[in-house]
Amino acid sequence: MNTEPLHGESISLNRRGFLIASAGLAATLALGGLPRTAKAAPLTLPALPYAENALDPVISANTLGFHYGKHHMAYLNNLNKLIAGTEFADMPLEKIVAATAGKPDKVAIFNNAAQTWNHTFYWHSLKPKGGGEPPAALKQMIEASFGSVDACRKELATTTISQFGSGWGWLVLEGGKLKVVKTGNADTPMTAGMKPLLAIDVWEHAYYLDYQNRRADYVNAVLDKLINWEFALSNVG
Ligand SMILES: [Fe+2]
């Protein structure tokens, strides 16, 4: 599997049912640090930016295989079915999310679109041998907003762990200041005018095979060993 961020890749299924990347077709454009598909119909699943066993033992290949190959894929497949033949069929993913947020008659499209976007963002929020010290430019911003990297890390942990039920913990930029927020289910800070910098998935499918009910252990391990501060900085813009 490709180990580099995606730029111009297409997706195919290997014999184990997981998605692998091959150079070529569906052109992607970088939006901040996150690649996105330039053509929206049908939307394709960006490849993981690392091998499915690259986050082991913090996140096992088993968890990653199901999470990416089944859950993420299902959101995308559902979305493509829901938007076929509609006004959303040719929209980029981010526009579908924005256009359906808060609309009761578009909940299914929003949920699947936002979850498709959130998961791609989450994969890039992690990296093998992550954690540690943020790059200097981000560290300065963190210190200006939270006082210290440790204070930011603690707030990210406690806020994410405390999300009631399924959802996400986020580091975001709002009005030039870094903030930590949490969202329930598919909700994303994008639709509230915030710029996401990092995401941590706390749906049970993100950790249950490896940690069972120990969500705090999963979140702390992700922050200490996988979190991709360079990706956060790339999203500052
Ligand atoms: Fe997930």
CSV table of C-alpha atoms and ligand atoms in Angstrom, one decimal:
chain,number,residue,atom,x,y,z
A,1,MET,CA,0.0,0.0,0.0
A,2,ASN,CA,1.1,3.5,-0.7
A,3,THR,CA,2.9,5.2,2.2
A,4,GLU,CA,2.8,8.8,0.9
A,5,PRO,CA,-0.1,11.2,1.1
A,6,LEU,CA,-2.4,10.9,-1.9
A,7,HIS,CA,-2.1,12.9,-5.0
A,8,GLY,CA,-3.8,11.4,-8.0
A,9,GLU,CA,-4.6,7.8,-7.1
A,10,SER,CA,-7.4,5.4,-7.8
A,11,ILE,CA,-8.7,2.6,-5.7
A,12,SER,CA,-9.1,-1.1,-6.3
A,13,LEU,CA,-10.0,-4.0,-4.2
A,14,ASN,CA,-7.4,-6.7,-3.5
A,15,ARG,CA,-8.3,-10.3,-2.8
A,16,ARG,CA,-8.7,-9.7,0.9
A,17,GLY,CA,-11.3,-7.1,0.3
A,18,PHE,CA,-9.2,-4.2,1.5
A,19,LEU,CA,-8.7,-1.1,-0.6
A,20,ILE,CA,-5.4,-0.5,-2.2
A,21,ALA,CA,-4.1,2.4,-4.1
A,22,SER,CA,-2.7,2.5,-7.6
A,23,ALA,CA,-1.3,5.5,-9.3
A,24,GLY,CA,-3.5,7.2,-11.9
A,25,LEU,CA,-7.1,7.9,-12.4
A,26,ALA,CA,-9.2,9.8,-9.9
A,27,ALA,CA,-7.3,13.1,-9.6
A,28,THR,CA,-7.1,14.5,-6.1
A,29,LEU,CA,-6.5,18.0,-5.0
A,30,ALA,CA,-5.0,19.0,-1.7
A,31,LEU,CA,-7.2,21.2,0.5
A,32,GLY,CA,-4.9,22.1,3.3
A,33,GLY,CA,-3.2,18.8,4.1
A,34,LEU,CA,-6.2,16.7,3.1
A,35,PRO,CA,-6.5,15.3,-0.4
A,36,ARG,CA,-9.9,15.3,-1.9
A,37,THR,CA,-11.5,14.0,-5.0
A,38,ALA,CA,-11.8,16.5,-7.7
A,39,LYS,CA,-14.6,14.7,-9.4
A,40,ALA,CA,-17.6,13.9,-7.3
A,41,ALA,CA,-19.7,11.3,-9.1
A,42,PRO,CA,-19.2,8.6,-8.2
A,43,LEU,CA,-17.1,9.6,-5.2
A,44,THR,CA,-14.1,7.3,-4.6
A,45,LEU,CA,-12.4,6.3,-1.3
A,46,PRO,CA,-8.9,7.8,-1.0
A,47,ALA,CA,-6.3,5.2,-0.1
A,48,LEU,CA,-4.9,5.0,3.4
A,49,PRO,CA,-1.8,7.1,3.7
A,50,TYR,CA,0.0,4.1,5.2
A,51,ALA,CA,-0.2,0.3,5.3
A,52,GLU,CA,-3.1,-1.2,7.3
A,53,ASN,CA,-0.6,-2.6,9.8
A,54,ALA,CA,1.4,0.6,10.1
A,55,LEU,CA,-0.3,1.8,13.3
A,56,ASP,CA,0.1,-1.5,15.1
A,57,PRO,CA,0.0,-2.1,18.1
A,58,VAL,CA,-1.8,1.2,19.0
A,59,ILE,CA,-4.4,0.5,16.3
A,60,SER,CA,-4.2,-3.1,15.0
A,61,ALA,CA,-4.4,-4.1,11.3
A,62,ASN,CA,-7.6,-5.9,12.2
A,63,THR,CA,-9.2,-2.7,13.5
A,64,LEU,CA,-7.9,-0.7,10.6
A,65,GLY,CA,-9.0,-3.2,8.1
A,66,PHE,CA,-12.6,-3.2,9.3
A,67,HIS,CA,-12.7,0.5,10.0
A,68,TYR,CA,-11.3,1.6,6.6
A,69,GLY,CA,-12.3,-1.3,4.4
A,70,LYS,CA,-15.8,-1.9,5.8
A,71,HIS,CA,-17.1,1.2,7.8
A,72,HIS,CA,-15.5,4.0,5.8
A,73,MET,CA,-16.3,2.1,2.6
A,74,ALA,CA,-19.9,1.7,3.6
A,75,TYR,CA,-20.4,5.4,4.3
A,76,LEU,CA,-19.0,6.1,0.8
A,77,ASN,CA,-21.2,3.4,-0.9
A,78,ASN,CA,-24.3,4.6,0.9
A,79,LEU,CA,-23.5,8.2,-0.1
A,80,ASN,CA,-23.1,7.3,-3.8
A,81,LYS,CA,-26.4,5.5,-3.7
A,82,LEU,CA,-28.2,8.4,-2.0
A,83,ILE,CA,-26.8,11.1,-4.3
A,84,ALA,CA,-27.2,9.2,-7.7
A,85,GLY,CA,-29.4,11.3,-10.0
A,86,THR,CA,-29.8,14.2,-7.5
A,87,GLU,CA,-28.5,17.7,-7.3
A,88,PHE,CA,-25.6,16.4,-5.2
A,89,ALA,CA,-24.3,13.9,-7.8
A,90,ASP,CA,-21.7,16.1,-9.2
A,91,MET,CA,-20.7,18.0,-6.1
A,92,PRO,CA,-17.3,17.7,-4.4
A,93,LEU,CA,-17.7,16.0,-1.0
A,94,GLU,CA,-17.1,19.1,1.0
A,95,LYS,CA,-19.9,20.9,-0.8
A,96,ILE,CA,-22.3,18.0,-0.2
A,97,VAL,CA,-21.5,18.3,3.5
A,98,ALA,CA,-22.0,22.0,3.6
A,99,ALA,CA,-25.2,21.9,1.5
A,100,THR,CA,-26.9,19.2,3.6
A,101,ALA,CA,-25.9,20.3,7.1
A,102,GLY,CA,-28.8,21.1,9.4
A,103,LYS,CA,-31.5,20.1,6.8
A,104,PRO,CA,-33.9,17.5,8.3
A,105,ASP,CA,-34.8,16.1,4.9
A,106,LYS,CA,-31.2,15.6,3.9
A,107,VAL,CA,-30.0,13.8,7.1
A,108,ALA,CA,-29.0,10.6,5.5
A,109,ILE,CA,-26.9,12.3,2.8
A,110,PHE,CA,-25.3,14.5,5.4
A,111,ASN,CA,-24.5,11.7,7.7
A,112,ASN,CA,-22.8,9.6,5.0
A,113,ALA,CA,-21.1,12.5,3.4
A,114,ALA,CA,-19.7,13.9,6.7
A,115,GLN,CA,-18.6,10.5,7.9
A,116,THR,CA,-16.9,9.9,4.5
A,117,TRP,CA,-15.0,13.2,4.9
A,118,ASN,CA,-14.3,12.8,8.7
A,119,HIS,CA,-12.7,9.4,8.2
A,120,THR,CA,-10.4,10.5,5.4
A,121,PHE,CA,-9.4,13.4,7.7
A,122,TYR,CA,-8.9,11.0,10.6
A,123,TRP,CA,-6.6,8.7,8.7
A,124,HIS,CA,-4.3,11.7,7.9
A,125,SER,CA,-4.5,12.8,11.5
A,126,LEU,CA,-2.6,9.7,12.5
A,127,LYS,CA,0.8,8.4,11.4
A,128,PRO,CA,3.2,5.7,12.4
A,129,LYS,CA,5.6,7.1,15.1
A,130,GLY,CA,3.5,10.2,15.6
A,131,GLY,CA,2.9,12.0,18.9
A,132,GLY,CA,5.8,13.9,20.5
A,133,GLU,CA,6.5,17.5,20.0
A,134,PRO,CA,4.6,19.5,17.4
A,135,PRO,CA,6.6,21.4,14.7
A,136,ALA,CA,7.8,24.8,16.0
A,137,ALA,CA,5.2,26.9,14.1
A,138,LEU,CA,2.3,24.8,15.5
A,139,LYS,CA,3.9,24.7,18.9
A,140,GLN,CA,3.9,28.5,19.1
A,141,MET,CA,0.2,28.6,18.2
A,142,ILE,CA,-0.6,25.9,20.7
A,143,GLU,CA,1.2,27.8,23.4
A,144,ALA,CA,-0.6,31.0,22.5
A,145,SER,CA,-4.0,29.3,22.7
A,146,PHE,CA,-3.5,26.7,25.5
A,147,GLY,CA,-0.4,27.8,27.4
A,148,SER,CA,1.5,24.7,26.7
A,149,VAL,CA,1.6,21.6,24.5
A,150,ASP,CA,0.8,19.5,27.5
A,151,ALA,CA,-2.3,21.5,28.3
A,152,CYS,CA,-3.5,21.2,24.7
A,153,ARG,CA,-2.8,17.5,24.8
A,154,LYS,CA,-4.7,17.1,28.1
A,155,GLU,CA,-7.7,19.1,26.8
A,156,LEU,CA,-7.8,17.1,23.6
A,157,ALA,CA,-7.7,13.9,25.6
A,158,THR,CA,-10.4,14.8,28.2
A,159,THR,CA,-12.7,16.4,25.6
A,160,THR,CA,-12.5,13.5,23.2
A,161,ILE,CA,-12.9,10.8,25.9
A,162,SER,CA,-15.9,12.6,27.3
A,163,GLN,CA,-17.9,12.6,24.1
A,164,PHE,CA,-21.1,10.9,25.1
A,165,GLY,CA,-21.8,8.1,22.7
A,166,SER,CA,-20.4,8.0,19.1
A,167,GLY,CA,-18.5,11.0,17.8
A,168,TRP,CA,-15.3,12.8,17.3
A,169,GLY,CA,-12.7,14.9,19.1
A,170,TRP,CA,-11.1,17.8,17.2
A,171,LEU,CA,-8.4,20.3,17.2
A,172,VAL,CA,-9.7,23.3,15.3
A,173,LEU,CA,-8.8,26.8,14.3
A,174,GLU,CA,-11.5,29.4,14.9
A,175,GLY,CA,-10.9,33.1,14.6
A,176,GLY,CA,-7.1,32.7,14.6
A,177,LYS,CA,-7.2,30.7,17.8
A,178,LEU,CA,-6.8,27.0,18.4
A,179,LYS,CA,-9.6,25.2,20.2
A,180,VAL,CA,-10.6,21.7,21.1
A,181,VAL,CA,-14.2,20.6,20.4
A,182,LYS,CA,-16.2,17.4,20.2
A,183,THR,CA,-19.0,16.5,17.9
A,184,GLY,CA,-21.6,13.7,18.1
A,185,ASN,CA,-22.2,11.1,15.4
A,186,ALA,CA,-21.3,12.5,12.0
A,187,ASP,CA,-21.2,16.1,12.9
A,188,THR,CA,-18.1,18.1,11.8
A,189,PRO,CA,-16.8,21.5,13.0
A,190,MET,CA,-16.5,22.5,9.3
A,191,THR,CA,-20.2,23.3,9.3
A,192,ALA,CA,-19.9,25.6,12.3
A,193,GLY,CA,-17.3,27.8,10.7
A,194,MET,CA,-14.3,26.1,12.2
A,195,LYS,CA,-11.3,24.8,10.4
A,196,PRO,CA,-10.4,21.2,11.4
A,197,LEU,CA,-6.8,20.5,12.1
A,198,LEU,CA,-6.9,17.1,13.7
A,199,ALA,CA,-9.7,14.5,14.3
A,200,ILE,CA,-9.9,11.5,16.7
A,201,ASP,CA,-12.7,9.0,16.0
A,202,VAL,CA,-14.4,7.7,19.2
A,203,TRP,CA,-17.1,5.6,17.6
A,204,GLU,CA,-16.7,2.2,19.2
A,205,HIS,CA,-15.7,0.7,15.8
A,206,ALA,CA,-12.5,2.8,16.0
A,207,TYR,CA,-11.2,1.0,19.1
A,208,TYR,CA,-13.4,-1.8,20.4
A,209,LEU,CA,-11.5,-4.7,18.8
A,210,ASP,CA,-8.3,-3.5,20.5
A,211,TYR,CA,-9.4,-1.8,23.7
A,212,GLN,CA,-13.0,-3.0,24.3
A,213,ASN,CA,-14.6,-0.4,26.7
A,214,ARG,CA,-11.2,1.3,27.4
A,215,ARG,CA,-11.8,4.4,25.3
A,216,ALA,CA,-9.4,6.5,27.4
A,217,ASP,CA,-6.5,4.1,26.8
A,218,TYR,CA,-7.2,4.3,23.0
A,219,VAL,CA,-7.3,8.1,23.0
A,220,ASN,CA,-4.2,8.5,25.1
A,221,ALA,CA,-2.3,6.0,23.0
A,222,VAL,CA,-3.3,7.8,19.9
A,223,LEU,CA,-2.2,11.2,21.3
A,224,ASP,CA,1.1,9.8,22.5
A,225,LYS,CA,2.1,7.6,19.6
A,226,LEU,CA,0.1,8.4,16.5
A,227,ILE,CA,-1.1,11.9,16.4
A,228,ASN,CA,0.2,13.7,13.3
A,229,TRP,CA,1.1,17.3,14.3
A,230,GLU,CA,2.6,17.9,10.9
A,231,PHE,CA,-0.8,17.3,9.3
A,232,ALA,CA,-2.4,19.7,11.8
A,233,LEU,CA,0.1,22.4,10.8
A,234,SER,CA,-0.6,21.7,7.1
A,235,ASN,CA,-4.2,22.5,7.7
A,236,VAL,CA,-3.6,25.8,9.3
A,237,GLY,CA,-3.0,27.1,5.8
B,1,FE,FE,-15.1,5.5,12.4
